[in-house]
Short mmCIF file of C-alpha atoms in Angstrom, two decimals:
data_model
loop_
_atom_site.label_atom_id
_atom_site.label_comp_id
_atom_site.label_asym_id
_atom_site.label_seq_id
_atom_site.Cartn_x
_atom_site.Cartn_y
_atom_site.Cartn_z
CA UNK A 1 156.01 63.24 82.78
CA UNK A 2 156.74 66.86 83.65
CA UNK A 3 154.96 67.88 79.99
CA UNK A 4 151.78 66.09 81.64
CA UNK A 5 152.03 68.04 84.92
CA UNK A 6 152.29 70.79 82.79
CA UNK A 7 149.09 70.37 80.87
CA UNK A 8 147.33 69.16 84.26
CA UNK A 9 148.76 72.49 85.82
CA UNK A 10 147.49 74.83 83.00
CA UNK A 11 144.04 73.22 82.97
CA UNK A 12 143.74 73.76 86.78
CA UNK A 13 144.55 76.81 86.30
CA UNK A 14 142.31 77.65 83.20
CA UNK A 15 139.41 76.23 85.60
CA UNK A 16 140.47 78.43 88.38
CA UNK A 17 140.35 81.96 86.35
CA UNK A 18 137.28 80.91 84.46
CA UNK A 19 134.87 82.18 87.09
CA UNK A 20 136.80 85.38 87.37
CA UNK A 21 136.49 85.76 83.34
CA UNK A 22 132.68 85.58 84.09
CA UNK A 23 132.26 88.05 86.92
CA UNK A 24 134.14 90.60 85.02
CA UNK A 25 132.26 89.62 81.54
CA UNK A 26 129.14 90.75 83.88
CA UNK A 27 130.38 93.62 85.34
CA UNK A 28 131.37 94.98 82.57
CA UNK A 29 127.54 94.44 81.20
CA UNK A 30 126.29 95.72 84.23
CA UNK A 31 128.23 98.84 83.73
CA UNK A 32 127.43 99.24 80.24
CA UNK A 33 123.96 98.82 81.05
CA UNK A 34 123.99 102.02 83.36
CA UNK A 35 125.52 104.01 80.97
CA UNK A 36 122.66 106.72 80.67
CA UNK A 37 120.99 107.04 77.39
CA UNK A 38 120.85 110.35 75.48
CA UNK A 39 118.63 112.82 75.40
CA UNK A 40 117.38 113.53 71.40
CA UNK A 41 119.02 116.86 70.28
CA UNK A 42 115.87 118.51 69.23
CA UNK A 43 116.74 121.36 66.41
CA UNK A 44 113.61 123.71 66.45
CA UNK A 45 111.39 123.89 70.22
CA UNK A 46 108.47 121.55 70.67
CA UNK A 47 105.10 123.00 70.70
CA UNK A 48 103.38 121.98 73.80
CA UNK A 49 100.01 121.06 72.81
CA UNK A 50 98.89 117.54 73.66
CA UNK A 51 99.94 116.05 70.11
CA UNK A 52 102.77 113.71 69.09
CA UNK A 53 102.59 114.66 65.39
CA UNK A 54 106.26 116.52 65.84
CA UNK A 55 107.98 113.33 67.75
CA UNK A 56 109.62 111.30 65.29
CA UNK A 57 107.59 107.39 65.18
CA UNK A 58 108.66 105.22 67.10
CA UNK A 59 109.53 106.52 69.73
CA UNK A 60 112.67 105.32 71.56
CA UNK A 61 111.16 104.62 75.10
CA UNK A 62 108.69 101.39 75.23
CA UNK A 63 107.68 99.41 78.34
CA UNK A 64 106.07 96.49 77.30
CA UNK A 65 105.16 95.31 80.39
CA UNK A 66 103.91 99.29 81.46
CA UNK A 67 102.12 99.72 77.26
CA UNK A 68 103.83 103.23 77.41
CA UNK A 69 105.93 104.97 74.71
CA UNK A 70 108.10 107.74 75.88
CA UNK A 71 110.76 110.30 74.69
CA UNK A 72 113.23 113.05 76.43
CA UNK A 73 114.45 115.29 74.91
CA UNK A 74 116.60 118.76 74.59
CA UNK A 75 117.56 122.07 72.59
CA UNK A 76 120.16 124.43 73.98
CA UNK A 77 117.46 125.50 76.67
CA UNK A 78 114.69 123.54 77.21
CA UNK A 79 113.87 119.69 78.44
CA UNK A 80 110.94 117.98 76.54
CA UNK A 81 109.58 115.29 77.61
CA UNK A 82 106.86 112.90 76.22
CA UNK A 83 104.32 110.51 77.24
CA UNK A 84 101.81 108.15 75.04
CA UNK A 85 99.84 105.25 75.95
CA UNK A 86 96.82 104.01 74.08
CA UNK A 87 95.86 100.97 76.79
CA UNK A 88 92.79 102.14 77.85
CA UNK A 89 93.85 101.16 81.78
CA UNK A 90 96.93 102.82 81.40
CA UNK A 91 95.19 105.74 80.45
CA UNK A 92 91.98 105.46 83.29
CA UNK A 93 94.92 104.76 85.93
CA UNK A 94 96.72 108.56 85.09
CA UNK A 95 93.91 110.42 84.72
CA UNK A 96 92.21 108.94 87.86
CA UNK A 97 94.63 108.32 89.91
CA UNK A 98 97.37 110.62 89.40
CA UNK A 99 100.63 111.37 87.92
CA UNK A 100 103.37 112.80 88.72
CA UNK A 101 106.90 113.46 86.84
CA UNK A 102 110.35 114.10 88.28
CA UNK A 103 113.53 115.72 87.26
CA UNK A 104 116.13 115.07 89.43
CA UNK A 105 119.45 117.31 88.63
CA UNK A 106 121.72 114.84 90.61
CA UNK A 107 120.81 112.03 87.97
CA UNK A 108 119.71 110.25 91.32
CA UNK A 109 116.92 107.68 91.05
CA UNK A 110 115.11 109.50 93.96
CA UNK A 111 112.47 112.59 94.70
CA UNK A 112 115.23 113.70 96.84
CA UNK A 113 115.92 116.74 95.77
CA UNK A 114 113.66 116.36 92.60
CA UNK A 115 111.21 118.82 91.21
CA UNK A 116 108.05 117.63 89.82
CA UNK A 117 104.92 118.34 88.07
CA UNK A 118 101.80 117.00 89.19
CA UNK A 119 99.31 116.14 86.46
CA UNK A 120 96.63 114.97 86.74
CA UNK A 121 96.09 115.39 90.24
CA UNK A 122 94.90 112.62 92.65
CA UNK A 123 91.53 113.05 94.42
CA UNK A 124 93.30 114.00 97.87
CA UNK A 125 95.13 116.72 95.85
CA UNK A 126 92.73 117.56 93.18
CA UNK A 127 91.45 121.38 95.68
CA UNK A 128 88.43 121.97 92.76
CA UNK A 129 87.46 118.24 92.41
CA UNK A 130 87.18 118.08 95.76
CA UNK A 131 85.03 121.33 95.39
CA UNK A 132 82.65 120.23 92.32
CA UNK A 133 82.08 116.84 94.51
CA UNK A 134 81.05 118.58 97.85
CA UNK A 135 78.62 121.05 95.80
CA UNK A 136 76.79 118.34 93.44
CA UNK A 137 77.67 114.97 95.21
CA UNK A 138 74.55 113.27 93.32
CA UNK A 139 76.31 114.37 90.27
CA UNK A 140 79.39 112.97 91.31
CA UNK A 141 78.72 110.18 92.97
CA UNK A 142 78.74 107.53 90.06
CA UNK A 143 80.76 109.78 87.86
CA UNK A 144 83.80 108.50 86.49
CA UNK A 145 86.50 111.50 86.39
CA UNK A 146 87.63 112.29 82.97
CA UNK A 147 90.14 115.13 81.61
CA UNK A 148 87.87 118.22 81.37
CA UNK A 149 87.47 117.27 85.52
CA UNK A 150 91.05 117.84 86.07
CA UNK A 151 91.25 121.81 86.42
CA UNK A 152 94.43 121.79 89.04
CA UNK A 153 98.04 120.78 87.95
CA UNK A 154 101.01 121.61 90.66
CA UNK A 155 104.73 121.91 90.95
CA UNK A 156 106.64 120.57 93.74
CA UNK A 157 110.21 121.66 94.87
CA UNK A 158 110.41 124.65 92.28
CA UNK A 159 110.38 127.41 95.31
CA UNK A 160 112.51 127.52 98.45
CA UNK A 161 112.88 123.87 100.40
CA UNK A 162 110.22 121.76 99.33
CA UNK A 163 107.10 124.67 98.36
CA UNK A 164 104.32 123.24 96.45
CA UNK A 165 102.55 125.62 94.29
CA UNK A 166 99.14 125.09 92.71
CA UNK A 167 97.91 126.38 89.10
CA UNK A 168 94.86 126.39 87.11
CA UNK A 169 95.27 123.86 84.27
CA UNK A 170 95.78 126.06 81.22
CA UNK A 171 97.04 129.03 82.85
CA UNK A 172 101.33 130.42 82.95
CA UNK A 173 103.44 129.60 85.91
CA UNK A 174 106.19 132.25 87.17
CA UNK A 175 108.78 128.95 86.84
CA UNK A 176 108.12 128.62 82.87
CA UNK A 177 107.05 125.08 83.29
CA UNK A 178 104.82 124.23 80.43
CA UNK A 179 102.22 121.11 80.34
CA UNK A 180 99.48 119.83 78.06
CA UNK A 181 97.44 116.30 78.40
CA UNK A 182 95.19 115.16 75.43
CA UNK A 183 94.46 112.49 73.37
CA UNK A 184 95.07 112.01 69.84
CA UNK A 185 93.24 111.39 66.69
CA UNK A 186 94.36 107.01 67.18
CA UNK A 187 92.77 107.47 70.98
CA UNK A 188 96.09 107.59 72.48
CA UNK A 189 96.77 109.27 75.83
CA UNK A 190 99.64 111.89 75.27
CA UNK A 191 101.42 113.94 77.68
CA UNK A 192 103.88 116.75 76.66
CA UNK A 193 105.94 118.60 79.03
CA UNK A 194 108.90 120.93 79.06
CA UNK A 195 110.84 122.99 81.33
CA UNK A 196 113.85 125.29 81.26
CA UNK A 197 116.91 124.55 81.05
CA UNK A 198 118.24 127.35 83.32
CA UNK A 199 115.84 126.55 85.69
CA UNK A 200 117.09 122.82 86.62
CA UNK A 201 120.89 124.14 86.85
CA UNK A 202 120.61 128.23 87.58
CA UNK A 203 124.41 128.43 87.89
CA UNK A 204 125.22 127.04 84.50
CA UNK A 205 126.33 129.58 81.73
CA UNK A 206 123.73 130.39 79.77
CA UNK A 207 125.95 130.30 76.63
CA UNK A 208 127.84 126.91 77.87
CA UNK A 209 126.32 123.29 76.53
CA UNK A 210 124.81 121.02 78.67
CA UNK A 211 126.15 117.99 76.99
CA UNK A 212 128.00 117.11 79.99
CA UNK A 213 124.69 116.64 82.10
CA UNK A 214 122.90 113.59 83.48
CA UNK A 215 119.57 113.99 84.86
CA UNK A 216 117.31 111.23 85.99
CA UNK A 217 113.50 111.42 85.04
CA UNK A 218 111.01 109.80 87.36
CA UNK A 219 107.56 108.60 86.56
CA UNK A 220 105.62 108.09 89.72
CA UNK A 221 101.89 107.26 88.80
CA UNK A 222 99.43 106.61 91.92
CA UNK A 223 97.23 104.09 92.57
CA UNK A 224 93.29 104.44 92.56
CA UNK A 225 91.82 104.35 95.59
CA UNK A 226 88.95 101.82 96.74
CA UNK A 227 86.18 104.28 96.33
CA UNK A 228 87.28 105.43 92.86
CA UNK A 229 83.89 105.62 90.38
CA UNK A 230 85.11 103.48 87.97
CA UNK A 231 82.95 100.86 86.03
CA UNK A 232 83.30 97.21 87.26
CA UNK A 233 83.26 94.35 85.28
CA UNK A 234 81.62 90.84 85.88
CA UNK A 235 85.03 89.67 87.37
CA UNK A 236 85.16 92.09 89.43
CA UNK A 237 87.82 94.35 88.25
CA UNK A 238 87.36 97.52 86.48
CA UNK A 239 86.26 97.44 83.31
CA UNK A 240 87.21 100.96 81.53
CA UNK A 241 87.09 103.08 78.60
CA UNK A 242 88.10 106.20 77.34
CA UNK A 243 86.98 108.26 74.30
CA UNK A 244 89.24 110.28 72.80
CA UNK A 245 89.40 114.18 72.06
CA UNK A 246 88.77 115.65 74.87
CA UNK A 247 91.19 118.81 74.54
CA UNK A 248 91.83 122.26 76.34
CA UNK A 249 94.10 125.33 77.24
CA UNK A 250 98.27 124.76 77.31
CA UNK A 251 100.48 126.10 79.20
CA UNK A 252 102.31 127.89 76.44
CA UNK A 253 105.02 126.35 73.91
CA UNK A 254 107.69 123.97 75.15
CA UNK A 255 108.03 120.05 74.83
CA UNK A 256 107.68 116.40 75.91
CA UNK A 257 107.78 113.87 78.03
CA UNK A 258 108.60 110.39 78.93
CA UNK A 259 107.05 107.41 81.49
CA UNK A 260 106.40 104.12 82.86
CA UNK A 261 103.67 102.89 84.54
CA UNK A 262 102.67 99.04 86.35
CA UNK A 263 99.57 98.26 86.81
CA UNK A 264 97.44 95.16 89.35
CA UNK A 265 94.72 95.68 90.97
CA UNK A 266 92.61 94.11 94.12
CA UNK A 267 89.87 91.97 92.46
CA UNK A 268 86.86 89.87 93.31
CA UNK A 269 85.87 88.51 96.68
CA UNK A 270 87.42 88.00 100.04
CA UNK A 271 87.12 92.14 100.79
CA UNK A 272 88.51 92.77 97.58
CA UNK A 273 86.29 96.01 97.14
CA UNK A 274 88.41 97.85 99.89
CA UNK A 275 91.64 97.00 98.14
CA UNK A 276 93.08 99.56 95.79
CA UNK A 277 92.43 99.15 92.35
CA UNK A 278 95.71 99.54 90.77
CA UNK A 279 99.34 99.72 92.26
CA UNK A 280 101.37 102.72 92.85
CA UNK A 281 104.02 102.68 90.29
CA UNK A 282 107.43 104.45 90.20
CA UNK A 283 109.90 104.19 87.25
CA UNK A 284 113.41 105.94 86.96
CA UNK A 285 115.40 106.89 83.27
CA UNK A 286 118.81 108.31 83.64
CA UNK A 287 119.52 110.38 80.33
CA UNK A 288 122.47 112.55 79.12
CA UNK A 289 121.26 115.68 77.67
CA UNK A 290 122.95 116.75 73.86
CA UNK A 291 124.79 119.09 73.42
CA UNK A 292 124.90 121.73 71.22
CA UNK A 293 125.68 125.49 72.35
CA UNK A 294 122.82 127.36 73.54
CA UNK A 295 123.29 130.57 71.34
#
């Protein structure tokens, strides 16, 4: 009798620590899960020129649900970071309506003390779009805006507080940013940017690795607003295209990039015309840079 109160005891108490087996078994997923991914140690520097032909295929970054391919990666000075898309809404929804890309030191999921580069800009932002529109609006009026209209590109939180310069596309910034948007030979929308090293963390030794940091990239892509020229279909929702090879100036020499981007929009009746076209999206990767020594 007491070996059966033993059993009973041992199976009561089997049943009792088996939910506490499962609640660690998933916090210890969950934690693995955040581990940050690394950063590719890239051996020789990118060169910054709207091509993917130097990224290793595939790349490591895919959102299914986004259709977006991206890639960050580092030398001993200089982040890279990648973007590539070949849906041709994905690609009408950036150069439209906006992108922007954050680095955020902290590896924080936030634009808290983030700097970014803006590229392409959105109409409100976009000073010589604005400008072409006001002096030809018949011209404009229908026009769908493509890459050769996007002459502005800024950088946000690079200066003192939260200063937001504006550039020409194609010309050098005093903060060594480098950026370059163009499609490739397959149609495919590809975004390479880079920045230095030394000018995310100014404090760190310039001969010291930076194996031991964690950044978090952000990918915040706007949505297009209700009076955005883009072609409708017969349901109602936009209907797009986009050629390829439309190419101009770089920034300079420097590296890649990586995103991901949702996508929705307000369709057919019932005042759907005033609704924005696609959703504002906003996607976070946490990455540990590689380390090698920078000299």
């Amino acid at each position: 009798m007491m070996k059966n109160d033993n059993k009973m005891r041992s199976s009561v108490y089997a049943w009792l620590l088996l939910p506490l087996t499962i609640i660690a078994g998933c916090r210890s997923s969950r934690e693995s899960q955040a581990t940050p991914d690394t950063a590719t140690w890239r051996q020789e520097p990118f060169t910054i020129d709207g091509s993917d032909k130097e990224w290793a295929k595939p790349l490591p970054g895919y959102s299914g649900s986004e259709k977006i391919s991206y890639e960050i990666a580092n030398d001993g000075q200089t982040l890279y970071i990648l973007l590539s898309t070949k849906d041709p809404q994905e690609q009408q929804k950036i150069i439209q309506g906006g992108m922007t890309v954050w680095v955020n030191t902290k590896a924080d999921k936030s634009q808290a003390d983030a700097i970014g580069i803006g590229y392409p800009l959105d109409s409100r932002n976009d000073h010589d779009q604005n400008l072409m529109e006001q002096a030809q609006p018949d011209r404009y009026q229908h026009h769908a805006a493509t890459l050769q209209d996007k002459k502005d590109y800024a950088l946000y939180g690079f200066g003192k507080g939260s200063e937001v310069g504006n550039f020409t596309y194609g010309d050098d910034n005093p903060q060594g940013v480098q950026m370059r948007m163009d499609f490739n030979n397959a149609g495919e929308l590809i975004y390479e940017a880079s920045m230095p090293l030394a000018l995310l963390y100014p404090t760190h030794s310039a001969t010291a690795s930076y194996a031991s940091k964690s950044i978090a990239v952000g990918f915040q892509i706007d949505g297009l607003p209700p009076n955005a020229n883009v072609p409708r279909g017969a349901g109602g929702g936009p209907s797009i295209g986009v050629g390829g090879g439309l190419g101009f100036g770089s920034f300079g020499s420097g590296g890649g990039l990586g995103i991901s981007i949702g996508q929705g929009f307000g369709g057919g009746g019932g005042g759907g015309r005033n609704k924005q076209l696609f959703k504002d999206t906003e996607v976070w990767q946490v990455v540990q840079l590689t380390g090698k020594r920078a000299f």
